[in-house]
Backbone as a chain_set.jsonl record, in Angstrom:
{"seq": "XXXXXXXXXXXXXXXXXXXXXXXXXXXXXXXXXXXXXXXXXXXXXXXXXXXXXXXXXXXXXXXXXXXXXXXXXXXXXXXXXXXXXXXXXXXXXXXXXXXXXXXXXXXXXXXXXXXXXXXXXXXXXXXXXXXXXXXXXXXXXXXXXXXXXXXXXXXXXXXXXXXXXXXXX", "coords": {"N": [[205.596, -48.052, -132.295], [203.183, -49.611, -130.202], [204.041, -52.211, -127.688], [201.721, -54.022, -127.636], [199.83, -53.331, -129.833], [201.903, -54.336, -132.036], [201.304, -57.376, -131.471], [198.674, -57.566, -132.077], [198.663, -57.027, -134.67], [200.432, -58.719, -135.787], [199.233, -61.116, -134.99], [197.014, -61.05, -136.22], [194.488, -59.806, -135.099], [191.023, -58.987, -134.339], [188.546, -56.549, -133.725], [186.603, -57.437, -130.951], [182.863, -57.885, -130.147], [182.403, -57.986, -127.278], [184.419, -56.146, -126.418], [188.13, -55.345, -126.365], [190.429, -57.539, -128.521], [190.102, -60.246, -130.979], [190.831, -63.68, -132.422], [189.542, -66.393, -133.781], [191.341, -69.445, -133.67], [190.884, -72.429, -133.877], [188.982, -74.622, -134.675], [187.187, -77.54, -133.865], [186.688, -80.446, -135.679], [185.182, -82.481, -134.803], [182.187, -83.107, -134.134], [179.229, -82.645, -132.026], [176.251, -84.174, -131.579], [172.731, -82.559, -131.369], [171.467, -84.224, -129.887], [173.137, -85.444, -128.117], [173.987, -83.556, -126.33], [172.818, -81.139, -123.992], [169.467, -79.838, -123.489], [169.909, -77.127, -123.992], [171.026, -75.893, -126.25], [170.623, -74.935, -129.576], [170.978, -76.7, -131.57], [173.619, -78.871, -133.084], [177.069, -78.795, -131.855], [180.5, -77.961, -132.285], [183.07, -79.774, -130.911], [185.039, -78.358, -129.615], [186.703, -75.083, -129.537], [189.349, -72.667, -129.989], [190.618, -69.643, -128.996], [192.662, -66.616, -129.624], [192.854, -63.582, -127.465], [192.913, -60.297, -126.626], [193.174, -57.53, -124.143], [193.435, -54.213, -123.874], [195.349, -51.241, -122.969], [193.897, -49.116, -124.536], [191.422, -50.772, -124.944], [190.379, -51.638, -122.423], [188.625, -53.457, -121.209], [186.516, -56.255, -120.925], [183.213, -56.63, -121.807], [180.487, -57.401, -119.266], [179.322, -60.745, -119.969], [177.866, -63.537, -120.892], [177.882, -67.216, -121.613], [176.647, -70.119, -123.13], [178.5, -72.501, -122.83], [181.105, -73.914, -121.552], [184.3, -72.172, -120.645], [187.845, -71.463, -120.85], [190.296, -69.664, -119.506], [193.514, -68.979, -120.233], [196.518, -67.463, -119.66], [198.783, -65.924, -121.825], [200.664, -63.577, -122.148], [201.706, -60.643, -120.732], [199.28, -59.078, -118.689], [198.585, -58.384, -115.069], [195.137, -59.53, -115.113], [191.846, -59.057, -114.2], [189.165, -60.952, -113.388], [185.739, -61.073, -113.23], [183.529, -63.18, -112.316], [180.058, -63.989, -111.889], [178.299, -66.302, -110.68], [175.806, -68.857, -111.451], [174.367, -69.642, -109.391], [174.323, -67.678, -107.391], [176.679, -66.927, -106.145], [179.852, -64.869, -106.261], [182.712, -63.929, -107.553], [186.148, -62.225, -107.954], [188.756, -63.409, -109.818], [192.096, -63.209, -110.361], [193.835, -63.202, -113.321], [196.874, -63.896, -113.853], [200.611, -63.939, -113.26], [201.901, -63.862, -111.074], [202.154, -66.212, -108.62], [202.342, -66.156, -105.82], [200.852, -64.057, -104.789], [198.473, -64.805, -105.132], [197.359, -64.991, -108.139], [196.56, -66.859, -111.05], [197.662, -68.5, -113.648], [195.381, -69.845, -115.164], [192.117, -69.659, -115.516], [188.813, -70.983, -114.812], [185.739, -70.489, -116.459], [182.375, -71.615, -115.775], [179.677, -72.694, -117.638], [176.684, -70.431, -118.153], [177.491, -68.744, -116.289], [177.656, -65.477, -115.546], [180.153, -63.179, -116.8], [183.061, -60.896, -116.884], [186.002, -58.996, -117.844], [188.6, -56.9, -116.741], [191.566, -55.071, -117.555], [194.193, -54.953, -115.002], [195.361, -52.088, -113.207], [198.151, -52.21, -113.468], [199.054, -53.065, -115.701], [199.555, -52.922, -119.204], [198.541, -54.414, -121.122], [196.868, -57.842, -121.968], [197.538, -60.746, -123.121], [195.631, -63.344, -123.738], [194.471, -67.137, -123.95], [191.439, -68.447, -125.228], [189.534, -71.244, -124.515], [186.751, -72.765, -125.657], [183.958, -75.019, -124.626], [181.286, -77.027, -125.319], [182.086, -75.812, -128.467], [182.509, -72.462, -129.336], [179.777, -70.316, -130.476], [178.216, -67.568, -131.81], [175.565, -67.115, -131.341], [175.048, -68.559, -128.963], [175.828, -66.71, -126.912], [175.509, -64.179, -124.68], [175.245, -60.77, -124.316], [173.496, -58.777, -123.391], [172.838, -57.322, -120.265], [171.106, -58.65, -117.419], [168.592, -56.827, -115.78], [168.385, -57.13, -113.078], [170.902, -57.984, -112.231], [172.78, -56.679, -110.605], [171.357, -56.092, -108.361], [171.162, -58.97, -107.32], [173.81, -59.561, -107.255], [175.26, -57.872, -105.187], [177.417, -57.249, -103.949], [179.523, -56.871, -105.809], [178.547, -54.663, -107.298], [179.49, -52.264, -108.333], [181.731, -53.02, -109.773], [180.211, -54.705, -111.662], [178.734, -52.471, -112.907], [180.618, -51.149, -114.153], [181.41, -52.885, -115.763], [179.336, -53.33, -117.624], [177.719, -53.369, -120.801], [176.852, -50.633, -122.585], [174.627, -49.528, -124.785]], "CA": [[204.314, -48.896, -132.325], [203.182, -50.221, -128.662], [203.924, -53.668, -128.002], [200.519, -54.803, -127.94], [199.902, -53.235, -131.195], [202.595, -55.506, -132.693], [200.632, -58.474, -131.168], [197.329, -57.482, -132.623], [199.072, -56.942, -136.07], [201.284, -60.221, -135.886], [198.377, -62.215, -134.89], [195.828, -60.842, -137.044], [193.289, -59.83, -134.304], [190.203, -58.187, -134.831], [187.542, -55.915, -132.604], [185.09, -57.994, -130.709], [181.624, -56.979, -129.91], [182.345, -57.471, -125.863], [185.548, -55.439, -126.043], [189.011, -56.338, -126.779], [190.235, -57.868, -129.933], [190.28, -61.726, -131.041], [190.829, -64.231, -133.515], [189.708, -67.939, -133.355], [192.765, -70.171, -134.172], [191.138, -73.49, -133.946], [187.341, -75.172, -134.484], [187.23, -78.887, -134.006], [185.726, -81.036, -136.735], [184.394, -83.618, -134.232], [180.702, -82.592, -133.878], [178.598, -83.395, -130.723], [174.936, -83.661, -132.264], [171.962, -81.863, -130.436], [171.158, -85.296, -128.778], [174.188, -85.512, -127.395], [174.038, -82.227, -125.627], [171.798, -80.818, -123.062], [168.613, -78.907, -124.307], [170.315, -75.337, -124.092], [171.501, -75.272, -127.724], [169.462, -74.993, -130.731], [171.706, -77.702, -132.649], [175.117, -79.855, -132.664], [178.125, -78.143, -131.724], [181.718, -78.636, -132.533], [183.688, -80.158, -129.453], [185.595, -77.235, -128.795], [187.1, -73.76, -130.141], [190.277, -71.876, -129.556], [191.008, -68.073, -129.689], [193.176, -65.643, -129.088], [192.143, -62.356, -127.021], [193.564, -59.395, -125.8], [192.765, -56.38, -123.688], [194.757, -53.15, -123.819], [195.02, -49.761, -122.435], [193.144, -48.587, -125.212], [190.23, -51.423, -124.829], [190.776, -52.406, -121.109], [187.274, -54.246, -120.759], [185.568, -57.347, -121.731], [181.884, -56.399, -121.086], [179.964, -58.813, -118.973], [178.454, -61.499, -120.905], [177.283, -64.97, -120.476], [177.936, -68.263, -122.506], [176.044, -71.597, -122.967], [179.209, -73.503, -122.814], [182.715, -73.495, -120.486], [185.149, -71.439, -121.245], [189.003, -71.375, -119.832], [191.003, -68.538, -120.258], [194.985, -69.094, -120.176], [197.374, -66.219, -119.7], [200.144, -66.008, -122.539], [201.607, -62.687, -122.116], [201.172, -59.2, -120.143], [198.628, -59.105, -117.411], [197.486, -59.244, -114.641], [193.635, -59.524, -115.547], [190.929, -59.223, -112.969], [188.043, -61.524, -113.896], [184.629, -61.053, -112.72], [182.381, -64.149, -112.315], [178.715, -64.333, -111.318], [177.759, -67.613, -111.048], [174.355, -69.084, -111.669], [173.994, -70.317, -108.074], [174.244, -66.486, -106.681], [177.769, -66.796, -105.665], [180.328, -64.146, -107.219], [184.069, -63.797, -107.389], [186.983, -61.78, -108.799], [189.781, -63.848, -109.864], [192.923, -62.359, -110.934], [194.711, -63.96, -114.289], [198.379, -63.3, -113.841], [201.894, -64.845, -113.049], [202.583, -63.89, -109.707], [201.416, -66.851, -107.733], [202.245, -66.071, -104.234], [199.819, -63.136, -104.908], [196.887, -65.694, -105.612], [197.047, -65.039, -109.393], [196.803, -67.651, -111.642], [197.578, -68.494, -115.152], [194.097, -70.003, -116.1], [190.646, -69.808, -114.804], [187.623, -71.692, -115.465], [184.412, -69.922, -116.488], [181.203, -72.438, -116.114], [178.599, -72.399, -118.357], [175.877, -69.876, -117.735], [178.176, -67.705, -115.751], [177.982, -63.981, -116.168], [181.623, -62.924, -116.706], [183.597, -59.851, -117.672], [187.275, -58.853, -117.192], [189.242, -55.521, -116.48], [192.691, -55.063, -117.267], [194.607, -54.668, -113.987], [195.79, -50.983, -113.492], [199.498, -51.938, -113.532], [199.397, -54.045, -116.957], [199.578, -52.393, -120.247], [197.599, -55.451, -122.009], [196.808, -58.885, -121.343], [197.068, -61.453, -124.171], [194.938, -64.758, -123.379], [193.759, -67.824, -124.998], [190.431, -68.747, -124.466], [189.318, -72.51, -124.799], [185.377, -72.882, -125.249], [183.551, -76.483, -124.903], [181.292, -77.248, -126.542], [182.89, -74.805, -129.198], [182.012, -70.958, -129.288], [178.926, -69.855, -131.456], [177.733, -66.306, -131.549], [174.059, -67.353, -130.891], [175.155, -68.834, -127.407], [176.786, -65.585, -126.563], [174.839, -62.827, -124.425], [175.911, -59.466, -123.89], [172.481, -57.872, -122.557], [172.737, -57.871, -119.021], [169.75, -58.426, -116.716], [168.465, -55.532, -114.786], [168.485, -57.332, -111.486], [172.118, -58.8, -111.848], [173.464, -55.639, -109.586], [170.84, -56.446, -107.146], [171.518, -60.239, -106.839], [175.334, -59.638, -106.921], [175.172, -56.603, -104.61], [178.782, -57.21, -103.462], [180.035, -56.622, -107.141], [177.629, -53.604, -107.934], [180.193, -51.379, -108.861], [182.055, -53.507, -111.104], [179.052, -54.521, -112.708], [178.072, -51.425, -113.51], [181.745, -50.596, -115.06], [181.572, -53.881, -116.841], [178.024, -53.464, -118.458], [177.659, -52.781, -122.254], [175.763, -49.565, -122.708], [174.253, -49.115, -126.239]], "C": [[204.399, -49.581, -130.789], [203.409, -51.774, -128.964], [202.736, -54.657, -128.44], [199.837, -54.657, -129.509], [200.429, -54.115, -132.36], [201.863, -56.827, -132.774], [199.43, -58.581, -132.073], [197.405, -57.551, -134.181], [199.53, -58.397, -136.299], [200.25, -61.292, -135.925], [196.818, -62.265, -135.714], [194.316, -60.616, -136.67], [192.528, -58.971, -134.711], [189.122, -57.592, -133.83], [186.759, -57.245, -132.243], [184.134, -57.226, -129.909], [181.993, -57.045, -128.198], [183.816, -56.547, -125.445], [186.859, -55.913, -126.351], [189.254, -56.661, -128.498], [190.68, -59.591, -129.772], [190.389, -62.148, -132.353], [190.798, -65.558, -133.321], [190.893, -68.588, -134.347], [192.336, -71.816, -134.499], [189.261, -73.737, -133.802], [187.461, -76.755, -134.749], [186.295, -79.422, -135.16], [185.025, -82.353, -136.123], [183.065, -82.609, -133.752], [180.023, -83.537, -132.843], [177.104, -82.983, -131.464], [173.965, -83.173, -131.105], [171.496, -83.076, -129.345], [172.127, -85.595, -127.788], [174.679, -84.518, -126.321], [172.429, -81.747, -124.667], [170.984, -79.915, -124.142], [169.034, -77.557, -124.221], [170.952, -74.89, -125.518], [170.63, -75.853, -128.702], [169.981, -76.018, -131.81], [172.937, -78.279, -132.321], [175.928, -78.763, -132.461], [179.498, -78.57, -131.796], [182.369, -78.87, -131.077], [184.231, -78.941, -128.737], [186.182, -76.023, -129.849], [188.254, -73.18, -129.228], [190.414, -70.7, -130.12], [191.871, -67.486, -129.089], [192.432, -64.523, -128.545], [193.05, -61.702, -126.381], [192.908, -58.178, -125.441], [193.731, -55.374, -123.771], [194.63, -51.783, -123.097], [193.834, -49.223, -123.204], [191.688, -49.463, -125.241], [190.544, -52.338, -123.568], [189.935, -53.402, -120.642], [186.987, -55.103, -121.81], [184.38, -57.247, -120.979], [181.248, -57.661, -120.501], [179.291, -59.434, -119.894], [178.087, -62.958, -120.508], [177.469, -66.311, -121.974], [177.103, -69.638, -122.265], [177.407, -72.498, -122.59], [180.462, -72.87, -121.832], [183.222, -73.022, -120.925], [186.614, -71.613, -120.101], [189.99, -70.293, -120.27], [192.311, -69.207, -119.518], [195.674, -67.848, -120.299], [198.463, -66.544, -120.786], [201.161, -64.943, -122.443], [200.832, -61.378, -121.337], [200.418, -59.643, -119.1], [199.168, -58.37, -116.346], [196.043, -58.756, -115.364], [192.78, -59.941, -114.586], [189.462, -59.708, -113.741], [186.718, -61.61, -113.063], [183.704, -62.055, -112.769], [181.494, -64.118, -111.264], [178.44, -65.352, -111.694], [176.601, -68.049, -110.729], [173.779, -69.388, -110.205], [174.003, -69.017, -107.129], [175.31, -66.112, -106.137], [178.553, -65.867, -106.714], [181.855, -64.133, -106.722], [185.014, -62.774, -108.184], [188.539, -62.934, -108.765], [190.665, -63.235, -110.825], [193.675, -63.416, -112.012], [196.107, -63.369, -114.463], [199.464, -64.343, -113.543], [202.397, -64.896, -111.938], [201.488, -64.815, -108.842], [201.217, -67.092, -106.501], [201.269, -64.759, -103.957], [198.461, -63.637, -105.078], [196.723, -65.492, -106.969], [197.379, -66.17, -109.798], [196.879, -67.639, -112.941], [196.814, -69.115, -115.988], [193.089, -69.834, -115.144], [189.812, -70.143, -115.824], [186.445, -70.924, -115.417], [183.506, -70.98, -116.886], [180.224, -71.789, -116.963], [177.445, -71.439, -117.417], [176.31, -68.75, -116.499], [178.29, -66.353, -116.183], [179.259, -63.666, -116.057], [181.999, -61.692, -117.65], [185.2, -59.671, -117.239], [187.668, -57.498, -117.531], [190.566, -55.678, -116.485], [193.287, -54.448, -116.095], [195.457, -53.077, -114.35], [197.718, -50.877, -113.702], [200.117, -52.812, -114.995], [199.029, -53.018, -118.094], [198.634, -53.277, -121.485], [197.909, -56.876, -121.34], [196.243, -59.751, -122.639], [196.588, -63.2, -123.699], [194.296, -65.469, -124.419], [192.512, -68.174, -124.342], [189.774, -70.228, -125.185], [187.639, -72.658, -124.88], [185.019, -74.481, -125.737], [182.277, -76.662, -124.317], [181.697, -75.885, -127.215], [181.814, -73.585, -129.353], [181.061, -70.843, -130.603], [178.341, -68.27, -131.058], [176.285, -66.663, -130.891], [173.763, -67.977, -129.556], [175.836, -67.993, -126.725], [175.39, -64.437, -126.117], [175.284, -61.89, -123.632], [174.771, -58.527, -123.289], [172.375, -58.274, -121.336], [171.429, -57.781, -118.237], [169.611, -57.158, -116.005], [168.466, -55.869, -113.478], [169.639, -58.251, -110.955], [172.926, -57.844, -110.525], [172.86, -56.005, -108.6], [171.091, -57.453, -106.371], [172.968, -60.094, -106.156], [175.627, -58.113, -106.126], [176.941, -56.236, -104.047], [179.641, -56.794, -104.606], [179.275, -55.328, -107.754], [178.587, -52.849, -108.671], [180.883, -51.71, -110.013], [181.169, -54.264, -112.12], [178.625, -53.443, -113.502], [179.282, -50.764, -114.644], [181.619, -51.433, -116.302], [180.356, -54.083, -117.763], [178.187, -52.526, -119.665], [176.369, -51.707, -122.329], [175.827, -49.11, -124.171], [174.357, -47.457, -126.309]], "O": [[205.445, -49.994, -130.288], [203.131, -52.412, -129.979], [202.72, -55.623, -129.204], [199.434, -55.594, -130.198], [199.783, -54.53, -133.321], [201.739, -57.408, -133.852], [199.222, -59.59, -132.748], [196.498, -57.997, -134.882], [198.883, -59.142, -137.036], [200.31, -62.231, -136.718], [195.919, -63.104, -135.781], [193.309, -60.925, -137.307], [192.986, -58.084, -135.431], [188.826, -58.42, -132.968], [186.344, -58.012, -133.112], [184.377, -56.247, -129.203], [181.831, -55.929, -127.705], [184.161, -56.352, -124.28], [186.831, -57.099, -126.677], [188.582, -56.238, -129.439], [191.324, -60.102, -128.855], [190.17, -61.42, -133.321], [191.762, -66.1, -132.781], [191.2, -68.242, -135.487], [193.093, -72.511, -135.178], [188.5, -73.158, -133.027], [187.831, -77.144, -135.857], [185.264, -78.834, -135.486], [184.406, -83.15, -136.828], [183.133, -81.557, -133.116], [180.147, -84.758, -132.759], [176.814, -81.846, -131.837], [174.331, -83.351, -129.944], [171.222, -82.845, -128.168], [171.814, -85.991, -126.665], [175.644, -84.715, -125.582], [171.267, -82.107, -124.859], [171.413, -79.42, -125.184], [168.122, -76.775, -124.489], [171.297, -73.743, -125.804], [170.058, -76.943, -128.679], [169.377, -76.117, -132.878], [173.312, -78.148, -131.156], [175.514, -77.689, -132.897], [179.702, -79.683, -131.31], [182.106, -78.082, -130.169], [183.967, -78.587, -127.588], [186.001, -76.226, -131.049], [188.192, -73.182, -127.998], [190.383, -70.492, -131.333], [191.986, -67.75, -127.892], [191.323, -64.349, -129.052], [193.902, -62.231, -125.668], [192.115, -57.684, -126.243], [194.915, -55.712, -123.735], [193.516, -51.447, -122.695], [192.825, -48.892, -122.582], [190.725, -48.781, -125.592], [190.887, -53.517, -123.649], [190.321, -54.19, -119.779], [187.085, -54.962, -123.029], [184.299, -57.613, -119.807], [181.374, -58.768, -121.026], [178.628, -58.767, -120.688], [178.2, -63.145, -119.296], [177.139, -66.083, -123.139], [177.005, -70.101, -121.129], [177.085, -73.412, -121.83], [180.66, -71.701, -121.501], [182.947, -73.097, -122.123], [186.523, -71.824, -118.892], [190.372, -70.198, -121.436], [192.229, -69.833, -118.461], [195.28, -67.13, -121.218], [199.086, -67.58, -120.553], [202.354, -65.2, -122.603], [199.617, -61.184, -121.363], [200.837, -60.638, -118.509], [200.18, -57.704, -116.562], [195.943, -57.742, -116.055], [192.872, -61.072, -114.108], [188.81, -58.991, -114.499], [186.779, -62.376, -112.101], [182.777, -61.694, -113.494], [181.792, -64.181, -110.072], [178.282, -65.587, -112.892], [176.19, -67.67, -109.632], [172.558, -69.307, -110.066], [173.665, -69.271, -105.973], [175.269, -65.026, -105.558], [178.179, -65.897, -107.887], [182.118, -64.325, -105.535], [184.509, -62.459, -109.262], [189.205, -63.13, -107.749], [190.268, -62.789, -111.902], [194.103, -64.464, -111.528], [196.334, -62.411, -115.202], [199.185, -65.541, -113.589], [203.23, -65.745, -111.619], [200.377, -64.444, -108.464], [200.385, -67.842, -105.989], [200.979, -64.532, -102.782], [197.465, -62.917, -105.151], [195.598, -65.912, -107.24], [198.317, -66.749, -109.25], [196.201, -66.801, -113.535], [197.053, -69.187, -117.194], [193.347, -69.891, -113.941], [189.818, -69.901, -117.031], [186.049, -70.638, -114.287], [183.572, -71.407, -118.039], [179.992, -70.581, -116.997], [177.309, -71.629, -116.208], [175.485, -68.048, -115.915], [178.994, -66.077, -117.155], [179.656, -63.927, -114.921], [181.52, -61.451, -118.758], [185.566, -60.278, -116.232], [187.164, -56.933, -118.502], [191.027, -56.357, -115.568], [192.969, -53.263, -115.996], [196.034, -52.863, -115.416], [198.386, -49.879, -113.974], [201.29, -53.093, -115.244], [198.116, -52.241, -117.819], [198.173, -52.784, -122.515], [198.786, -57.125, -120.512], [195.117, -59.675, -123.132], [197.415, -64.053, -123.378], [193.747, -64.997, -125.415], [192.419, -68.223, -123.116], [189.557, -70.222, -126.397], [187.22, -72.647, -123.723], [185.474, -75.072, -126.716], [182.059, -76.52, -123.114], [181.638, -74.868, -126.524], [180.595, -73.713, -129.463], [181.495, -71.225, -131.689], [178.082, -68.007, -129.884], [176.126, -66.315, -129.721], [172.646, -68.004, -129.039], [176.544, -68.461, -125.833], [174.545, -63.994, -126.894], [175.661, -62.05, -122.471], [175.143, -57.513, -122.698], [171.913, -59.387, -121.085], [170.698, -56.813, -118.443], [170.608, -56.512, -115.683], [168.546, -54.959, -112.652], [169.661, -58.953, -109.944], [173.567, -58.394, -109.63], [173.59, -56.352, -107.671], [171.253, -57.355, -105.155], [173.28, -60.366, -104.997], [176.311, -57.293, -106.738], [177.436, -55.128, -103.842], [180.684, -56.266, -104.22], [179.59, -55.082, -108.919], [178.367, -52.853, -109.882], [180.828, -51.063, -111.059], [181.482, -54.372, -113.306], [178.202, -53.551, -114.653], [179.022, -50.105, -115.65], [181.672, -51.041, -117.468], [180.393, -54.97, -118.616], [178.603, -51.367, -119.669], [175.182, -51.984, -122.154], [176.76, -48.497, -124.69], [174.109, -46.867, -127.361]]}, "num_chains": 1, "name": "protein.A"}
């Protein structure tokens, strides 16, 4: 059994629609009313959610997607993991989630709401186990996997990675 297979089994992770495996481990009982949120949500939301998420050699991609909430990635084990960030203002970046600070890797990265993002397991890694904190909390109705057709043109410097990380039906 590969190390990451043991992690998936031990933590009870399940396949995720965006790729990889996950398990929600916390959902706040503190609710934020619809009136207390911006008009981008259909109703109230819990204050935050936490989940485990793993990408592996067998599932090396988290396809491009977008959330209505902010999300923070925290690296727990393995890695590095390359995270493509396509910000609403038209800027883009690749941030490497990893432990080698001298190479510019960081153990956490913020994905602001409305950002298109995806991740690719670095070639040097067999897996990356991360924690995902979403605030306001994650709801599947706030999750978009269908990439707009103009995304590659808008972020032309990242067109190859966008193509690689776009979910194909």
